mmCIF file of C-alpha atoms in Angstrom:
data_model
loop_
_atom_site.group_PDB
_atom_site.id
_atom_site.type_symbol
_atom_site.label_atom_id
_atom_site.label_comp_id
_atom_site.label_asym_id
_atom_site.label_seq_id
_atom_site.Cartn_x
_atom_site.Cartn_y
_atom_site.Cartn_z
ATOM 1 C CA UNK N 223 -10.763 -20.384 -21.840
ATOM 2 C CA UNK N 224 -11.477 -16.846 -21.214
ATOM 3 C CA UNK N 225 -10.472 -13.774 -23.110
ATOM 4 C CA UNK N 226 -7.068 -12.265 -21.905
ATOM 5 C CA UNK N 227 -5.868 -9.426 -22.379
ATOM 6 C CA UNK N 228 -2.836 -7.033 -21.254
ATOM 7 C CA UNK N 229 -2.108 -3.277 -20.431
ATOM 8 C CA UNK N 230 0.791 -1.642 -19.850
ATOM 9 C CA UNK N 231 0.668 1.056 -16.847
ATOM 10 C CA UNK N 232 3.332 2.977 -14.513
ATOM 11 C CA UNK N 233 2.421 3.597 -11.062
ATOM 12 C CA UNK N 234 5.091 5.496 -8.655
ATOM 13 C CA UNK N 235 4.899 4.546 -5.185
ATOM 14 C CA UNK N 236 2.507 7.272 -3.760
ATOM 15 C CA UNK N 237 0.167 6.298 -6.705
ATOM 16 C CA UNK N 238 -1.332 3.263 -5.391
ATOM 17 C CA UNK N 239 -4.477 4.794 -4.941
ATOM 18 C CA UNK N 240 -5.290 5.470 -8.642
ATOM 19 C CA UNK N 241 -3.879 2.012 -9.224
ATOM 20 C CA UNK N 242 -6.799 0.670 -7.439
ATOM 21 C CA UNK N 243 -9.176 3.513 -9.059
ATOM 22 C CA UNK N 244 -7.870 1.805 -12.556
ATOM 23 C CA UNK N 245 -8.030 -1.824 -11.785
ATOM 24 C CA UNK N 246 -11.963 -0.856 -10.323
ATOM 25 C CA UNK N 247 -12.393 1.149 -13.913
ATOM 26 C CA UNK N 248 -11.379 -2.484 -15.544
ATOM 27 C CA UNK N 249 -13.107 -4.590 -13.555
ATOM 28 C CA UNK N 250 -16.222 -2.202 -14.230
ATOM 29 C CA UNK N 251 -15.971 -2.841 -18.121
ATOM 30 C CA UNK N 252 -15.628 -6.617 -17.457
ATOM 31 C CA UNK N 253 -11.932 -7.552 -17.172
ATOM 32 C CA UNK N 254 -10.611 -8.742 -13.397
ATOM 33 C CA UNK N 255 -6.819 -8.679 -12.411
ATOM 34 C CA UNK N 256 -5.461 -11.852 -13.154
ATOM 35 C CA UNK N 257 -1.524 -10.774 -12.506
ATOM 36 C CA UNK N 258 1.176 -8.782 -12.347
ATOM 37 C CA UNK N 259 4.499 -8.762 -14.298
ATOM 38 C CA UNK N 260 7.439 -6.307 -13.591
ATOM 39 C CA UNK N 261 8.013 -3.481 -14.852
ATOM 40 C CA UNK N 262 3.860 -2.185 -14.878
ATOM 41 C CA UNK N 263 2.238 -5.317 -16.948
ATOM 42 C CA UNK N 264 -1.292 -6.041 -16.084
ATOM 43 C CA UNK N 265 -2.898 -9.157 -17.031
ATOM 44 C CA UNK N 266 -6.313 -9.627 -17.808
ATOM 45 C CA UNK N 267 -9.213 -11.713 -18.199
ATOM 46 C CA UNK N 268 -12.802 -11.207 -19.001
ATOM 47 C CA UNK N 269 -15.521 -11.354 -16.533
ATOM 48 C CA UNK N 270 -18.871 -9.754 -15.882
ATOM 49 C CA UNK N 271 -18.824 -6.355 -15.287
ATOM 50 C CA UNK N 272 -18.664 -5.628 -12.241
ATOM 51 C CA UNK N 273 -18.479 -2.652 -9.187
ATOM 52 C CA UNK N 274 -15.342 -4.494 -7.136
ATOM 53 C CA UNK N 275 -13.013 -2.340 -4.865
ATOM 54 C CA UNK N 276 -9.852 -3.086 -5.688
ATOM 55 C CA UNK N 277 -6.990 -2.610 -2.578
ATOM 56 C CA UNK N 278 -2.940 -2.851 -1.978
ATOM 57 C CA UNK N 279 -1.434 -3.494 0.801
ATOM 58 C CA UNK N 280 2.373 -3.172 1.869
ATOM 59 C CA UNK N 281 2.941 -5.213 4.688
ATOM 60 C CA UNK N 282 6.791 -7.616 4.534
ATOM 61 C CA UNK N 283 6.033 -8.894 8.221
ATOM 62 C CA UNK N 284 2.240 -10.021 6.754
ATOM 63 C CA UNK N 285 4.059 -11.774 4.029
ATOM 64 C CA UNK N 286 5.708 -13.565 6.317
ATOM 65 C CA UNK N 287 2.707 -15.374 8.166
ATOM 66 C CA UNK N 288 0.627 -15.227 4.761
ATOM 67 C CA UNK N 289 -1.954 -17.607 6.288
ATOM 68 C CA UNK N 290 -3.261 -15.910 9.015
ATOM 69 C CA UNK N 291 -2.728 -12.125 7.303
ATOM 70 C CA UNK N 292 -4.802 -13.646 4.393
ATOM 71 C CA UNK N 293 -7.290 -15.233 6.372
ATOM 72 C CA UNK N 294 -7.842 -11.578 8.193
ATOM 73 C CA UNK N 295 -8.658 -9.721 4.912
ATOM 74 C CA UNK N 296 -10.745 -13.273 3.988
ATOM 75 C CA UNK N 297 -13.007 -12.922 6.770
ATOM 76 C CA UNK N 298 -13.883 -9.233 6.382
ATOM 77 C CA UNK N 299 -14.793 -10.267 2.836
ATOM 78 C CA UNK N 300 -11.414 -9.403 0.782
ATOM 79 C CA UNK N 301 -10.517 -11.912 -1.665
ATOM 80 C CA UNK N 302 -6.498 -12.052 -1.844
ATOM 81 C CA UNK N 303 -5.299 -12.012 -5.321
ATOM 82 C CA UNK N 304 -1.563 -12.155 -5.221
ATOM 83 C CA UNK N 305 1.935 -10.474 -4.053
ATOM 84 C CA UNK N 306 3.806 -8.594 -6.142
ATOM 85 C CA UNK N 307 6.821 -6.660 -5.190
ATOM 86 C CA UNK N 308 6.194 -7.030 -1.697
ATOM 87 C CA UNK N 309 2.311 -5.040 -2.231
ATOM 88 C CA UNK N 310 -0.412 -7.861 -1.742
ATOM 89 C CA UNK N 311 -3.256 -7.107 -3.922
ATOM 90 C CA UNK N 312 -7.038 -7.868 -2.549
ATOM 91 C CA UNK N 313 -10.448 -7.077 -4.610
ATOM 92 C CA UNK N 314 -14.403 -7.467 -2.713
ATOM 93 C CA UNK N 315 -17.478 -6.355 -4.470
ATOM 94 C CA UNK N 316 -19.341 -3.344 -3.494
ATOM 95 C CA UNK N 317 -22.619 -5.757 -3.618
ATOM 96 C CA UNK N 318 -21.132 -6.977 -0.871
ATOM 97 C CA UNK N 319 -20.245 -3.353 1.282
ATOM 98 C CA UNK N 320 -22.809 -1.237 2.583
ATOM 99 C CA UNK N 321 -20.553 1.491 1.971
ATOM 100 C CA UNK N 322 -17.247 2.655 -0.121
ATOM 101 C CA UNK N 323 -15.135 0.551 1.902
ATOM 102 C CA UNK N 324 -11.600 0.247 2.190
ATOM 103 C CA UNK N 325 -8.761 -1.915 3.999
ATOM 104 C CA UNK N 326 -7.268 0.951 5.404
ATOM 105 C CA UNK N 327 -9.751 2.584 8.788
ATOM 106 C CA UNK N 328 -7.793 5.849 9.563
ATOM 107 C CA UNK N 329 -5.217 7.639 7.748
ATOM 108 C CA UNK N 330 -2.548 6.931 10.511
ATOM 109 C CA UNK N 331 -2.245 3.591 9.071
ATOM 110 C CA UNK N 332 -2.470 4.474 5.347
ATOM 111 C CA UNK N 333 0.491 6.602 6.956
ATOM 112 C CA UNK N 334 2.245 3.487 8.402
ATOM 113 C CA UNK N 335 1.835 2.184 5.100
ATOM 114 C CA UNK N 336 3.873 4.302 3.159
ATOM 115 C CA UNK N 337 6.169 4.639 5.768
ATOM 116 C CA UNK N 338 6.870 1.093 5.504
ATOM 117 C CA UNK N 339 7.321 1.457 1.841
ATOM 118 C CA UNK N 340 9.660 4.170 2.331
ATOM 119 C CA UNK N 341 11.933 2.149 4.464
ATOM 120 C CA UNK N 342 12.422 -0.862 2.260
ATOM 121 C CA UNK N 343 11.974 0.608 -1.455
ATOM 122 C CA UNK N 344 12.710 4.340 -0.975
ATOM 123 C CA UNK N 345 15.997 4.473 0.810
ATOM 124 C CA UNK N 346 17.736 2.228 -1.394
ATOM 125 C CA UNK N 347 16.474 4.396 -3.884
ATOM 126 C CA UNK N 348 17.821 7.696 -2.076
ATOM 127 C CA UNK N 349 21.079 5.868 -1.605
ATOM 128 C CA UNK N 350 21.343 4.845 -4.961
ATOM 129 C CA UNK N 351 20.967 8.448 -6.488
ATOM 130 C CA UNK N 352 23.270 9.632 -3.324
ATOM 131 C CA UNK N 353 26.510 7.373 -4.009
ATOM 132 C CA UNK N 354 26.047 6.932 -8.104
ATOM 133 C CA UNK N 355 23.318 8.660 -10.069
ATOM 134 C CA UNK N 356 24.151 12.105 -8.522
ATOM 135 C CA UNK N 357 27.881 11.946 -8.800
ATOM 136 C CA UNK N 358 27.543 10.299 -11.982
ATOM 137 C CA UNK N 359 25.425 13.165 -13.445
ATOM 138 C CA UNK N 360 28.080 15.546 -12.580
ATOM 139 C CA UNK N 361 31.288 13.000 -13.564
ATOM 140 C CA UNK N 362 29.418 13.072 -17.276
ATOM 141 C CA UNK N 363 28.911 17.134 -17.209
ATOM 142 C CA UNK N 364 32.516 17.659 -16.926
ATOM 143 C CA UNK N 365 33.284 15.455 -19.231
ATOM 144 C CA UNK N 366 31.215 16.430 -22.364
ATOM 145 C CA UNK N 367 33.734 15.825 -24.992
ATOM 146 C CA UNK N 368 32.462 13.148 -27.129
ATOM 147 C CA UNK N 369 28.263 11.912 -28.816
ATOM 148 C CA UNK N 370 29.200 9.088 -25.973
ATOM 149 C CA UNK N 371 29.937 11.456 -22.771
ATOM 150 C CA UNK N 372 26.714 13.461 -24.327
ATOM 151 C CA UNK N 373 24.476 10.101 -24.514
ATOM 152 C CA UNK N 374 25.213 9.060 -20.623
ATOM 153 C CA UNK N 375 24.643 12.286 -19.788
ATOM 154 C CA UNK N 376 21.650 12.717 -20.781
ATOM 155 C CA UNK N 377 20.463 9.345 -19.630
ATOM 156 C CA UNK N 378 22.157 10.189 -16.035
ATOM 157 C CA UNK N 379 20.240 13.974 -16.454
ATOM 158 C CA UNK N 380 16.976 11.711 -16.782
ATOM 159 C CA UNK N 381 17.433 9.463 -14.158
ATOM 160 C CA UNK N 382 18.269 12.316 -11.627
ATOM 161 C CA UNK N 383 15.133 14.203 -12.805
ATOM 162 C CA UNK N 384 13.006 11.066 -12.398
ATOM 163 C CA UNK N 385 14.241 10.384 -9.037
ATOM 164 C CA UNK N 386 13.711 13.919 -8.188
ATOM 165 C CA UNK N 387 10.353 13.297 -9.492
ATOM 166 C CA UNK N 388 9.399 10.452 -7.284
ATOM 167 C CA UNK N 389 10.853 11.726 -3.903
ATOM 168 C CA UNK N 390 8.346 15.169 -4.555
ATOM 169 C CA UNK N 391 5.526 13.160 -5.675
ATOM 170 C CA UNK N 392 5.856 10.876 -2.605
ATOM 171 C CA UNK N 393 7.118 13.439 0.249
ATOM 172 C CA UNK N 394 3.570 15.261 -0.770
ATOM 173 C CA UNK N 395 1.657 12.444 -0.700
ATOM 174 C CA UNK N 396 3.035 11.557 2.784
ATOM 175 C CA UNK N 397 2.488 14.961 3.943
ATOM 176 C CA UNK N 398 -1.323 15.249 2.411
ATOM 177 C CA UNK N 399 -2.043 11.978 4.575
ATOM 178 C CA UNK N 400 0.122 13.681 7.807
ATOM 179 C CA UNK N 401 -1.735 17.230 7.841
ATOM 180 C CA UNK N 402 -5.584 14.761 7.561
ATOM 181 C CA UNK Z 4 -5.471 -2.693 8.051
ATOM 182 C CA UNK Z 5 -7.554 -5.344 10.794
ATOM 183 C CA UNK Z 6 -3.703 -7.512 10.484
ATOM 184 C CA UNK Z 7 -2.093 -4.203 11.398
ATOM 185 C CA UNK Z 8 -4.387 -2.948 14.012
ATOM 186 C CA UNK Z 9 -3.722 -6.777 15.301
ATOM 187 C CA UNK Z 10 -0.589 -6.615 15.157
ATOM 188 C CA UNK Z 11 0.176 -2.961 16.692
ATOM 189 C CA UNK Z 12 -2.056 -3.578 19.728
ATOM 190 C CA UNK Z 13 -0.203 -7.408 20.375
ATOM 191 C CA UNK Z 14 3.243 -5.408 20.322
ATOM 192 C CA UNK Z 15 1.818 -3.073 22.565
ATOM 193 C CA UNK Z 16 0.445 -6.027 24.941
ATOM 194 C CA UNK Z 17 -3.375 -4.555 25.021
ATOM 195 C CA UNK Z 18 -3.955 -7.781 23.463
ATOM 196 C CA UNK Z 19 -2.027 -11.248 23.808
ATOM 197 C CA UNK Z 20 -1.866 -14.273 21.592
ATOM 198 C CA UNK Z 21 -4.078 -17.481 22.963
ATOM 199 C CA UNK Z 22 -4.019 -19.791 20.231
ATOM 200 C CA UNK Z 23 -4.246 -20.591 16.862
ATOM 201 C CA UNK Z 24 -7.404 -22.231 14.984
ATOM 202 C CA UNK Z 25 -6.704 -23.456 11.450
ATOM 203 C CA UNK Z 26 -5.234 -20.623 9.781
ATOM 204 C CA UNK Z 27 -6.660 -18.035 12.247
ATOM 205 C CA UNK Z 28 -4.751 -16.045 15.331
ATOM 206 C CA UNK Z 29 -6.931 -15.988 18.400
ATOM 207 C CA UNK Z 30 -6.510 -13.120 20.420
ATOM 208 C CA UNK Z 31 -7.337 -11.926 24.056
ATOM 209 C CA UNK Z 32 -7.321 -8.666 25.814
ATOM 210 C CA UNK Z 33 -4.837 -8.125 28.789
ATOM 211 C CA UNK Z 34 -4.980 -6.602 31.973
ATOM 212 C CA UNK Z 35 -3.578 -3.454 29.913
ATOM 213 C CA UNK Z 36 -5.786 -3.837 27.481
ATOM 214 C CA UNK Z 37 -8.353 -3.474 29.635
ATOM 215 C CA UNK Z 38 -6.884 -0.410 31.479
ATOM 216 C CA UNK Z 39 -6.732 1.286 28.157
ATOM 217 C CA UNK Z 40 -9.989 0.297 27.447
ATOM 218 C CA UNK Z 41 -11.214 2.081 30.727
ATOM 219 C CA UNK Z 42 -9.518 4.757 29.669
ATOM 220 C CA UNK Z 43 -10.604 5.345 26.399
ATOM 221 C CA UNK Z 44 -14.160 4.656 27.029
ATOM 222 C CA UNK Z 45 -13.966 7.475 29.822
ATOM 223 C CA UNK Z 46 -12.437 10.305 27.363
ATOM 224 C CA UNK Z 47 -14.956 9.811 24.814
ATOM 225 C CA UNK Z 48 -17.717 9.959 27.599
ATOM 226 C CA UNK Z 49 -16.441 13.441 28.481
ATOM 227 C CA UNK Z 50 -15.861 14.207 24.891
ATOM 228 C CA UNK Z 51 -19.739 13.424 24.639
ATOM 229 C CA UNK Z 52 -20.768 15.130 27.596
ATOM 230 C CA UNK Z 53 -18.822 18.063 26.485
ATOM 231 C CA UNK Z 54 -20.565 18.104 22.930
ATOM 232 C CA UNK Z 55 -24.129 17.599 24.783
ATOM 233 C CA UNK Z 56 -23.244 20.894 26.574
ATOM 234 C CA UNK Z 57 -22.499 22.785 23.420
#
């Protein structure tokens, strides 16, 4: 039974490349990816240390013929790990690339990739903040009478700067990979 | 991705579906395919010959 252990991160969406960067870092120091719990667990367990490339990929209509999109990734060498919120996770070892190599070829498709991720996980999100946190913030501001008003306010002030957060971080992101 | 670049050029008919082995999609290219092919090949031989002339 080997050594487990767990670590508790928070990537937003446009950060999946510094996921991979950290679960490379771990697998480096001798601890592979085992799993993935919601909301940013990472599971554990030791290994040899090792150089392995670590990739995600967002693809629903893959997921839906997982045999043949698995046995793609399989014959260029990608192990498939697991799903997890719709992002399938794959690892290789760079013994076994001649160079840095990556699932992704061009940056048009690292561009379809978030743009698929937009569609099913961002606009929710957008119309989420449109039809309740927004309003909501503004409901609580005019009503700042009592410690309760204050307490959802603040947690609705939060929200709405988190959100704000995560649409800037990922509308750059998406424009970086546009302008390459 | 390979299963994206698959699956972009099968909606766009350069390739078409001929059968699956095991687990695996076998794919063939179509008469479009091969027009595009053609086509492509030809632009990067002038983009070449262009280059050789600079």
């Amino acid at each position: 039974m080997m050594r487990k252990k767990i670590m508790v991160r928070f990537f937003t969406i446009p950060e999946y490349e510094r996921e991979c960067l950290f679960l490379q870092e771990q697998h480096r120091q001798g601890w592979k990816l085992v799993s993935v719990y919601f909301p940013g667990i990472y599971l554990f367990e030791a290994c040899e240390p090792e150089e392995v490339v670590y990739q995600l990929d967002f693809n629903e209509e893959g997921r839906k013929e997982l045999h043949s999109y698995v046995q793609i990734f399989k014959d260029c060498g990608w192990e498939y790990l697991f799903s997890y919120m719709g992002y399938s996770y794959f690892r290789k070892p760079m013994k076994a690339m001649q160079q840095q190599e990556s699932i992704f070829c061009d940056d048009a498709s690292r561009l379809d990739m978030m743009r698929r991720v937009f569609k099913s996980r961002m606009i929710p999100l957008v119309v989420l903040f449109a039809l309740v946190i927004l309003p909501q913030t503004f409901l609580q501001a005019s009503q700042r009478d009592g410690s309760l008003h204050s307490f959802f306010f603040y947690t609705y002030v939060v929200l709405f700067v988190f959100y704000l957060y995560i649409f800037v971080r990922f509308f750059l992101h998406y424009r970086k990979l546009s302008r390459s | 991705t390979m299963y994206g670049s698959l699956s972009k050029m099968e909606k766009d008919r350069l390739i078409a579906l001929i059968r699956e082995e095991e687990k695996r999609k076998i794919y063939q290219i179509t008469d479009l395919g091969r027009e595009v092919l053609a086509l492509e090949k030809e632009r990067i031989i002038r983009l070449y010959r262009n280059m050789e002339e600079v």
